Amino acid sequence: MTAFLQLHLLTAYPPANLNRDDMGQPKTADFGGRARLRISSQALKRAWRTDAVFQQTLDGHLGKRTQRLGRDIRDHLTEQGVEAAQALTIARAVAGIFGKNTDDKKAPEKQADIAQLAFISPEERAAAFAAAEAMRATGAEPKRDAILQSVDTAVDIAMFGRMLADAPDFNREAAVQVAHAITTHAVTVEDDFYTAVDDLKRPAEDAGAGFVGEAGFAAGLFYLYACIDLDLLTRNLGGNTALARAGVAALIRAAATVAPKGKQASFASRTHASYLLAERGMAAPRSLSVAFLKPVGAGDPLAASIKALRDQRAAFAEAYGDAPDFAEMAVGEAGGSLARVIDFATGW
Amino acid sequence: MASLLFFTLYAPLAGFGDLAVGERRIGADRPNRSGILGLCAAALGLERDATAALTALSAGLDLALRLDADGRVVQDYHTVQSVEAPKRAKQPWPTRAAALAAGNVSTLVSQRDYRSDLFVTVALHARPGTDPGLLPRVATALARPVFTLYMGRKACPLGLPLRPALVTAETLGHGIDQYDATRPIPEQRVRAVLRLGEALRYVADTGWQRDDLLGPEFTCERTEQRRDAARGGRGWQFDLRDELVLSRRKPEGRAA
């Protein structure tokens, strides 16, 4: 048995083209026999992963990219009174574990650097400094296996996994499952016919446009579902539950506030989720998408969608039992907030 | 009398693969055997490299499917930012950020088939000689699984609870009728909206026929070959397998 955290979000986007196919049209899917707008899971995950707030929140646990580890080690040693030449030798030996040392004779300040950026986790940095101290004390050459770590501190890989066809031993099973988001209602993709005007062309000369084109767009209220295997996430992070919780919090915040970047310059379709439901329990996870199998009608689609989602949750609980605990936030209703849902989701 | 395990598979989007090499990742119109057994293995908490346990699972169970709805094909245009691997790498990139920092960034394109509104009823039967505890263990695990379960691809979560149920019956048909009789209301509603009526078709492993579990109401229309008998291990290699395509005639003489 495993503890699963399930997230259900309702997010309304104004006219947008967030995720498009090879023809440039917004992606769609048939659901319950009607066409819906769709955002693929990979587009969502990339948007969350590369979001600035997500990156900042998990700063230090997503690693640091630098060429300058050796420089820091050299400076650390000289501050402790180690002779400059010896400090440089030690720094080059330790930094060399992460990549080839630079050999720029004209820039002596760079002699401890490595030629390429290396992605270094906090643990690896600490191990590198320890190896430098050891080499200074005993002259022992730094060992690669004592410094380089597996990906146990990289929250992004622990969440979304990776597959390396050539090195399957380094594969990671993703702890976070994200569904393609679909609209709760039927949608028809529209075409925007547009013209671009040449600012320097005078009407007397030629009144025509400089360029004409068409761009597909559509608006809709999306249902988004994600499921986090909390046990696997913690395992992927080497048993670090605090880091797993921080990752879950950052993920929920990103899912509720970050939109895919597609065509943002043309549509500025950034938006936050209007409804967020988090469920935690051992029962087999299931999406609540069947609430929208019959498309939500016109009128007040948000209120109708929230109601449909709540009703579906209650109907499942009654019919199948074993319902997970939950917390929710409905914008405009008292009592719920993103912070409270995050508190609930990380309260294990 | 035989002990049969039934469960329901429904998802808004499903992605059960077929032979897929290169850019075009086609999908099958119904779950493959390895996909269903993989789902059971995930519920039991078997890792991908638990070769012996996975082989035992595959060798111990016969699978039959009722295709309630085969859905519609959704083709997804998929791009991935990829990085050319270093030539003599002792170790792959520790993180994606490190890979991107090294440059050589390009794009991989693929076209992936999904099916929307795929609805399948699954039946499992333990082959003679199999550990009698296996089927009940699978049933318990499907209700409270170890790993996240999904319909072929990880981006395809389940749309209904699996509702695993062990049923004692003489034949597949009798068992499935008993299972259908206990449908909860949410499942009935989904079936109504999707207008599910008579099954599109049944498919079954040959073991059902060999063990005489089909009964006279099923007729084997043809045998199809599918390349979905997992060889086990991490090689993603599959052998050919015979699958019976069945039609069912109810006692009243009505095709179902």
XYZ file of C-alpha atoms in Angstrom:
604
model
C 0.000 0.000 0.000
C 1.106 3.463 -0.870
C 0.034 6.965 0.072
C -1.204 8.848 -2.978
C -1.810 12.560 -3.214
C -4.300 13.452 -5.930
C -4.772 16.982 -7.239
C -7.814 18.234 -9.114
C -7.836 21.759 -10.522
C -10.245 23.874 -12.512
C -8.535 26.672 -14.439
C -10.274 28.994 -16.894
C -8.224 30.360 -19.789
C -9.345 33.271 -21.974
C -8.711 32.951 -25.737
C -5.320 31.251 -26.031
C -3.248 28.735 -27.906
C -1.339 27.178 -25.043
C -0.342 23.899 -26.597
C -0.422 23.394 -30.339
C -0.006 20.610 -32.842
C 2.195 20.442 -35.946
C -0.359 22.603 -37.827
C -0.242 25.283 -35.132
C -3.806 24.543 -34.006
C -4.690 24.156 -30.314
C -4.678 20.475 -29.322
C -8.057 18.808 -28.833
C -9.519 15.485 -27.731
C -12.914 13.863 -27.945
C -14.344 13.104 -24.536
C -17.821 11.769 -23.944
C -18.358 12.099 -27.677
C -17.730 15.880 -27.753
C -14.676 17.876 -28.792
C -12.694 19.388 -25.931
C -9.658 21.598 -25.805
C -6.583 19.772 -24.501
C -3.221 20.647 -22.939
C -0.830 17.726 -23.029
C 0.749 16.591 -19.794
C 4.271 17.162 -21.071
C 3.473 20.809 -21.855
C 2.129 21.295 -18.326
C 5.083 19.615 -16.664
C 7.613 21.653 -18.589
C 5.809 24.894 -17.747
C 5.831 24.025 -14.032
C 9.388 22.751 -13.991
C 10.848 25.815 -15.693
C 8.778 28.319 -13.722
C 10.909 30.898 -11.895
C 9.079 30.514 -8.574
C 9.351 26.714 -8.728
C 13.071 27.054 -9.449
C 13.576 29.534 -6.626
C 11.559 27.547 -4.079
C 13.594 24.423 -4.701
C 16.831 26.348 -5.115
C 19.677 24.290 -3.736
C 17.786 21.090 -4.342
C 17.778 21.477 -8.056
C 21.520 21.817 -7.925
C 23.864 24.629 -8.967
C 25.382 25.012 -12.375
C 28.886 26.427 -12.210
C 32.426 26.354 -13.519
C 33.743 27.908 -10.338
C 33.710 25.190 -7.715
C 37.523 24.900 -7.916
C 37.909 28.634 -7.475
C 35.877 28.454 -4.248
C 37.961 25.534 -2.991
C 41.214 27.360 -3.804
C 40.063 30.501 -2.003
C 38.856 28.456 0.964
C 42.283 26.811 1.281
C 44.339 30.006 0.905
C 42.206 31.664 3.566
C 43.316 28.876 5.882
C 46.934 29.621 5.149
C 47.652 27.022 2.500
C 50.284 28.126 0.021
C 48.862 29.417 -3.283
C 50.499 26.769 -5.498
C 49.375 23.885 -3.295
C 45.850 25.308 -2.992
C 45.626 25.494 -6.769
C 46.866 21.920 -7.198
C 44.275 20.599 -4.723
C 41.474 22.719 -6.224
C 42.278 21.489 -9.738
C 42.332 17.858 -8.606
C 38.964 18.112 -6.848
C 37.221 20.244 -9.478
C 38.602 17.915 -12.143
C 36.197 15.269 -10.860
C 33.324 17.327 -12.275
C 34.924 18.167 -15.606
C 38.121 18.996 -17.435
C 40.233 21.762 -15.871
C 40.738 24.941 -17.893
C 44.191 25.569 -19.300
C 44.048 29.263 -20.019
C 47.571 30.568 -19.371
C 46.471 34.162 -20.019
C 43.832 34.139 -17.271
C 45.474 32.907 -14.072
C 42.341 33.628 -12.027
C 40.552 30.911 -14.028
C 43.118 28.187 -13.475
C 41.048 26.425 -10.834
C 37.888 26.482 -12.980
C 36.563 23.678 -15.115
C 36.029 24.116 -18.827
C 32.279 23.477 -18.824
C 29.424 24.217 -16.499
C 28.828 21.354 -14.058
C 25.559 20.754 -12.299
C 26.519 20.247 -8.677
C 24.213 19.266 -5.849
C 24.713 20.676 -2.337
C 25.859 17.258 -1.134
C 28.435 17.062 -3.896
C 29.733 20.502 -3.044
C 30.158 19.507 0.607
C 31.868 16.258 -0.407
C 34.229 18.209 -2.688
C 35.285 20.509 0.141
C 35.802 17.507 2.422
C 37.950 15.824 -0.233
C 40.030 19.007 -0.550
C 40.619 19.074 3.214
C 41.607 15.402 3.156
C 44.060 15.945 0.311
C 45.632 18.841 2.167
C 45.999 16.764 5.333
C 47.159 13.448 3.907
C 47.872 14.071 0.248
C 45.161 11.562 -0.740
C 43.921 12.094 -4.298
C 40.154 12.830 -4.404
C 38.009 9.858 -5.448
C 35.218 10.207 -8.012
C 32.845 7.791 -6.284
C 33.174 9.609 -2.964
C 32.104 12.925 -4.499
C 29.630 12.303 -7.324
C 26.165 11.301 -6.152
C 23.286 9.706 -7.888
C 20.310 11.993 -8.573
C 18.913 11.586 -5.074
C 18.686 15.305 -4.410
C 17.290 16.419 -7.737
C 13.614 17.051 -7.018
C 12.755 17.631 -10.681
C 13.964 14.183 -11.735
C 12.440 12.514 -8.658
C 9.068 13.962 -9.694
C 9.043 13.582 -13.433
C 11.464 10.713 -13.930
C 13.760 10.144 -16.813
C 14.516 7.458 -19.330
C 18.004 6.947 -20.652
C 17.855 4.371 -23.399
C 21.637 3.911 -23.350
C 22.006 3.766 -19.555
C 18.876 2.169 -18.087
C 20.547 1.783 -14.690
C 20.202 5.534 -14.280
C 16.497 5.582 -15.191
C 14.080 7.035 -12.651
C 10.440 6.113 -12.324
C 8.394 9.306 -12.192
C 6.612 9.793 -8.872
C 4.239 12.371 -10.357
C 1.610 11.394 -12.911
C -0.034 14.234 -14.809
C -3.073 13.794 -17.044
C -3.742 15.766 -20.203
C -5.946 18.675 -19.138
C -9.289 18.890 -20.951
C -12.105 21.417 -20.915
C -15.187 20.592 -18.879
C -17.335 21.764 -21.789
C -17.439 21.274 -25.548
C -15.203 23.632 -27.527
C -14.926 24.683 -31.141
C -11.482 25.909 -32.149
C -11.744 29.257 -33.932
C -9.477 30.848 -36.523
C -8.169 34.342 -36.031
C -7.620 35.995 -39.411
C -5.069 38.740 -38.918
C -3.189 41.298 -40.959
C 0.133 42.956 -40.237
C 0.437 46.557 -41.375
C 3.629 47.996 -42.830
C 4.188 51.142 -40.740
C 6.234 52.909 -43.430
C 3.963 52.185 -46.403
C 1.647 55.070 -47.354
C -2.023 54.359 -48.196
C -1.658 56.312 -51.454
C 0.972 53.858 -52.560
C -0.776 50.612 -51.576
C -3.461 50.190 -48.942
C -2.900 46.428 -48.625
C -1.476 44.657 -45.611
C 2.164 43.661 -45.360
C 1.232 40.162 -44.277
C -1.934 38.175 -43.672
C -2.301 34.943 -41.723
C -4.507 32.763 -39.601
C -4.002 31.528 -36.058
C -6.130 28.993 -34.239
C -7.331 29.791 -30.745
C -9.967 28.807 -28.221
C -10.977 29.557 -24.659
C -12.093 27.145 -21.981
C -12.291 25.933 -18.424
C -9.825 23.081 -17.968
C -9.975 20.154 -15.593
C -6.484 19.158 -14.585
C -5.560 16.013 -12.682
C -2.282 14.884 -11.174
C -1.366 12.009 -8.875
C 1.731 11.915 -6.705
C 3.076 8.649 -5.321
C 4.395 10.075 -2.040
C 6.327 6.936 -1.135
C 8.088 6.780 -4.482
C 8.853 10.501 -4.382
C 10.482 10.101 -0.978
C 12.376 7.016 -2.153
C 13.588 8.849 -5.259
C 14.913 11.557 -2.949
C 16.878 9.073 -0.862
C 14.370 9.105 2.015
C 14.479 12.881 2.500
C 10.844 13.551 3.515
C 11.409 17.266 4.166
C 12.620 17.705 0.606
C 9.725 15.603 -0.721
C 7.264 17.864 1.121
C 8.962 20.993 -0.215
C 8.722 19.526 -3.696
C 5.016 18.735 -3.288
C 4.337 22.277 -2.047
C 6.199 23.818 -4.989
C 4.407 21.525 -7.417
C 0.934 22.431 -6.123
C 1.775 26.131 -6.229
C 3.036 25.801 -9.796
C 0.022 23.740 -10.924
C -2.336 26.393 -9.513
C -0.514 29.478 -10.792
C 1.601 28.671 -13.860
C 0.242 28.557 -17.404
C 2.002 26.923 -20.356
C 4.028 29.530 -22.209
C 2.552 28.879 -25.662
C 1.633 32.134 -27.442
C 1.616 34.181 -24.233
C 2.946 37.214 -26.130
C -0.122 37.138 -28.418
C -2.779 36.192 -25.857
C -1.445 37.038 -22.375
C -3.575 34.145 -21.176
C -1.949 33.809 -17.786
C -4.388 32.742 -15.115
C -4.663 31.040 -11.750
C -6.774 28.032 -10.854
C -10.269 28.880 -9.632
C -10.697 25.602 -7.820
C -8.214 23.215 -6.234
C -8.943 19.911 -4.529
C -6.274 17.775 -2.891
C -6.984 14.208 -1.735
C -4.665 11.983 0.269
C -5.174 8.277 0.909
C -4.265 4.675 0.161
C -7.131 3.780 -2.170
C -6.409 3.266 -5.859
C -6.218 6.729 -7.422
C -8.877 7.736 -9.956
C -9.400 10.943 -11.843
C -12.701 12.788 -11.414
C -12.913 13.538 -15.135
C -16.139 11.552 -15.513
C -17.827 14.515 -13.825
C -17.436 16.202 -17.225
C -18.163 13.244 -19.481
C -21.417 14.990 -20.165
C -20.174 18.473 -21.124
C -21.046 21.294 -18.731
C -23.587 23.595 -20.355
C -23.570 27.356 -20.909
C -24.503 29.804 -18.164
C -22.041 29.604 -15.307
C -19.579 26.881 -16.342
C -17.281 27.471 -13.362
C -19.991 27.046 -10.709
C -21.429 24.090 -12.613
C -18.000 22.467 -12.944
C -17.179 22.893 -9.246
C -20.532 21.366 -8.364
C -20.038 18.491 -10.796
C -16.608 17.773 -9.329
C -17.874 17.791 -5.736
C -20.859 15.625 -6.681
C -18.621 13.144 -8.473
C -16.317 12.867 -5.478
C -19.275 12.216 -3.189
C -20.791 9.680 -5.591
C -17.515 7.743 -5.799
C -17.181 7.807 -2.009
C -20.688 6.458 -1.577
C -20.443 3.797 -4.252
C -16.928 2.461 -3.697
C -16.034 3.510 -0.147
C -12.395 3.907 0.934
C -12.538 7.637 0.087
C -9.388 9.659 0.748
C -9.233 12.710 3.042
C -9.332 16.011 1.212
C -8.896 19.769 1.379
C -10.134 22.292 -1.143
C -9.913 25.887 -2.245
C -12.688 27.507 -4.236
C -11.829 31.098 -5.142
C -14.655 33.337 -3.906
C -15.756 30.905 -1.210
C -14.667 31.454 2.377
C -12.348 29.100 4.194
C -10.107 27.674 1.514
C -6.748 28.964 0.425
C -3.790 27.673 -1.537
C -1.687 27.753 1.635
C -4.190 25.594 3.520
C -4.402 23.039 0.735
C -0.596 22.892 0.657
C -0.576 22.420 4.451
C -2.971 19.511 4.073
C -1.059 18.014 1.153
C 2.247 18.119 3.020
C 0.848 17.036 6.399
C 2.252 13.489 6.387
C -16.480 -23.872 -10.915
C -13.625 -21.458 -11.341
C -12.509 -18.376 -9.495
C -12.372 -15.396 -11.822
C -11.158 -11.867 -11.147
C -12.950 -9.027 -12.913
C -12.153 -5.339 -13.029
C -13.150 -2.279 -15.036
C -10.787 -0.090 -17.032
C -11.993 3.293 -18.182
C -10.053 6.455 -18.946
C -10.713 9.691 -20.831
C -7.427 9.053 -22.641
C -5.645 5.732 -22.924
C -2.418 4.919 -24.711
C -1.837 1.225 -25.128
C 1.059 0.869 -27.500
C 1.714 -1.357 -30.454
C 4.872 -1.914 -32.439
C 6.389 1.545 -32.303
C 9.712 2.323 -33.875
C 10.720 5.842 -34.813
C 8.618 8.950 -35.036
C 5.179 7.363 -35.418
C 4.093 5.794 -32.112
C 0.953 3.953 -33.098
C -1.473 2.525 -30.578
C -3.686 -0.542 -30.418
C -7.500 -0.463 -30.278
C -7.459 -2.459 -27.055
C -5.115 -3.053 -24.151
C -2.283 -5.447 -24.743
C -1.622 -8.394 -22.475
C 1.645 -6.978 -21.236
C -0.157 -3.700 -20.445
C -2.789 -5.380 -18.273
C -0.301 -7.637 -16.514
C 1.960 -4.630 -16.030
C -0.932 -2.836 -14.356
C -1.434 -5.793 -11.998
C 2.313 -5.909 -11.325
C 2.342 -2.195 -10.517
C -0.544 -2.713 -8.105
C 1.416 -5.508 -6.422
C 4.470 -3.283 -6.234
C 6.703 -5.334 -8.529
C 9.599 -3.292 -9.881
C 10.492 -3.486 -13.564
C 13.520 -5.644 -12.797
C 11.613 -8.188 -10.660
C 11.946 -10.608 -13.559
C 11.053 -13.804 -11.704
C 7.865 -12.406 -10.149
C 6.809 -10.779 -13.433
C 7.379 -14.017 -15.319
C 5.352 -15.926 -12.712
C 2.516 -13.428 -13.055
C 2.503 -13.744 -16.826
C 2.792 -17.536 -16.758
C 0.140 -17.936 -14.067
C -2.750 -15.922 -15.484
C -5.046 -16.112 -18.479
C -6.528 -12.835 -19.636
C -9.821 -12.061 -21.349
C -11.172 -8.637 -22.292
C -14.600 -7.366 -23.108
C -14.215 -4.297 -25.268
C -17.173 -2.145 -24.189
C -15.957 0.831 -26.235
C -12.822 1.150 -28.340
C -12.930 4.945 -28.255
C -11.598 7.271 -30.904
C -8.016 7.824 -31.988
C -6.374 11.025 -30.772
C -3.063 11.761 -32.423
C -0.730 13.865 -30.325
C 2.078 15.841 -31.919
C 4.831 15.666 -29.343
C 8.115 17.525 -29.211
C 10.912 16.963 -26.740
C 13.908 19.179 -26.185
C 16.741 16.708 -26.350
C 20.457 16.828 -25.767
C 23.074 14.901 -27.682
C 24.853 12.612 -25.226
C 28.599 13.015 -24.772
C 30.634 10.503 -26.756
C 32.592 8.760 -24.026
C 30.450 9.479 -20.989
C 31.234 7.344 -17.971
C 28.040 8.533 -16.383
C 25.009 10.225 -17.962
C 24.124 13.755 -17.024
C 23.209 13.885 -13.318
C 20.367 16.308 -14.020
C 18.546 17.730 -16.981
C 19.842 21.201 -16.188
C 23.380 19.870 -16.503
C 22.526 18.309 -19.841
C 21.056 21.543 -21.170
C 24.062 23.499 -19.941
C 26.356 21.364 -22.076
C 24.681 22.554 -25.274
C 23.950 20.447 -28.398
C 20.234 21.014 -27.788
C 17.851 19.807 -30.485
C 14.223 18.674 -30.859
C 12.813 15.164 -31.085
C 9.451 14.891 -32.802
C 6.977 12.061 -32.419
C 3.334 11.411 -33.277
C 1.672 9.435 -30.510
C -1.672 7.696 -30.741
C -4.065 7.815 -27.828
C -7.650 6.585 -27.563
C -10.301 8.665 -25.901
C -13.129 7.015 -23.948
C -11.714 3.492 -24.035
C -13.842 1.248 -21.804
C -12.814 -2.339 -21.125
C -13.902 -5.069 -18.714
C -11.016 -7.335 -17.767
C -11.222 -10.968 -16.644
C -8.316 -12.926 -15.182
C -8.146 -16.613 -14.441
C -5.330 -18.506 -12.740
C -3.966 -21.302 -14.917
C -4.006 -24.803 -13.435
C -1.086 -25.273 -11.061
C -0.765 -21.597 -10.230
C -0.487 -20.464 -6.605
C -4.159 -20.178 -5.494
C -3.297 -17.056 -3.503
C -2.200 -15.105 -6.589
C -5.607 -13.995 -7.877
C -6.871 -12.795 -4.444
C -3.579 -10.927 -3.950
C -4.013 -9.160 -7.290
C -7.617 -8.283 -6.349
C -6.538 -6.739 -3.037
C -3.667 -4.872 -4.658
C -5.899 -3.364 -7.366
C -8.055 -1.791 -4.624
C -5.027 -0.413 -2.768
C -2.117 -0.424 -5.188
C 1.553 0.133 -4.435
C 2.357 2.155 -7.567
C 0.218 4.606 -9.501
C -1.910 2.767 -12.050
C -2.558 4.058 -15.542
C -3.963 3.111 -18.927
C -0.846 2.325 -20.911
C 0.869 5.708 -20.578
C 1.589 7.502 -17.360
C -0.341 10.560 -18.581
C -3.498 8.418 -18.748
C -4.950 8.090 -15.227
C -7.973 5.927 -14.535
C -11.371 7.567 -14.889
C -13.294 5.099 -12.735
C -12.264 3.005 -9.746
C -11.163 -0.419 -10.974
C -13.794 -2.190 -8.872
C -11.917 -5.510 -8.645
C -14.185 -8.443 -7.743
C -13.547 -12.169 -7.365
C -16.416 -14.150 -8.797
C -16.999 -17.888 -8.709
C -18.533 -19.072 -11.965
C -18.542 -21.951 -14.419
C -17.725 -19.879 -17.458
C -16.487 -16.436 -18.494
C -19.996 -15.474 -19.557
C -21.624 -16.425 -16.254
C -18.911 -14.616 -14.321
C -19.156 -11.425 -16.348
C -22.953 -11.372 -15.936
C -22.563 -11.620 -12.156
C -19.977 -8.850 -12.228
C -22.220 -6.613 -14.361
C -25.093 -7.072 -11.915
C -23.216 -5.205 -9.189
C -22.403 -2.021 -11.125
C -22.368 1.040 -8.844
C -24.245 4.160 -9.884
C -21.233 6.246 -11.038
C -20.240 3.457 -13.403
C -23.794 3.164 -14.675
C -23.820 6.899 -15.353
C -20.590 6.751 -17.331
C -21.920 3.865 -19.380
C -25.107 5.812 -20.059
C -23.308 8.944 -21.233
C -21.006 6.879 -23.458
C -24.065 4.937 -24.657
C -22.436 1.620 -23.962
C -24.697 -1.260 -24.791
C -23.604 -4.494 -26.293
C -19.948 -5.381 -26.239
C -17.980 -4.578 -29.391
C -16.107 -7.857 -28.994
C -14.390 -10.187 -26.588
C -10.795 -11.307 -26.815
C -9.161 -14.012 -24.734
C -5.946 -15.900 -24.187
C -6.079 -19.395 -25.628
C -6.017 -20.818 -22.081
C -9.712 -19.999 -21.610
C -10.566 -22.366 -24.435
C -8.104 -25.017 -23.303
C -9.466 -24.974 -19.751
C -13.025 -25.097 -21.112
C -14.058 -21.810 -19.502
C -15.740 -20.232 -22.520
C -18.847 -22.376 -22.683
C -20.978 -22.855 -25.796
C -22.176 -19.246 -25.927
C -18.800 -18.009 -27.199
C -17.723 -18.542 -30.785
C -14.140 -18.024 -31.824
C -14.335 -15.764 -34.872
C -10.634 -15.808 -35.597
C -7.236 -15.909 -33.965
C -5.116 -12.751 -34.099
C -1.425 -12.526 -33.477
C -0.208 -9.753 -31.203
C 3.348 -8.954 -30.316
C 2.792 -8.312 -26.621
C 4.098 -11.345 -24.758
C 6.758 -9.671 -22.641
C 10.072 -11.505 -22.532
C 10.689 -10.121 -19.081
C 13.505 -7.951 -17.852
C 14.206 -4.462 -19.038
C 14.712 -5.202 -22.686
C 11.254 -4.057 -23.861
C 11.186 -7.106 -26.104
C 7.989 -8.908 -26.941
C 7.116 -12.235 -28.513
C 4.157 -13.072 -30.709
C 1.076 -14.403 -28.994
C -2.210 -15.857 -30.227
C -5.337 -14.056 -29.102
C -8.849 -15.436 -29.649
C -11.377 -12.946 -30.988
C -14.776 -14.072 -29.747
C -18.412 -13.283 -30.268
C -20.962 -14.087 -27.628
C -24.408 -15.493 -28.198
C -26.700 -15.352 -25.221
C -28.980 -18.346 -24.529
C -31.991 -16.495 -26.011
C -30.129 -16.521 -29.301
C -29.361 -12.791 -29.157
C -25.883 -11.752 -30.247
C -24.124 -9.793 -27.528
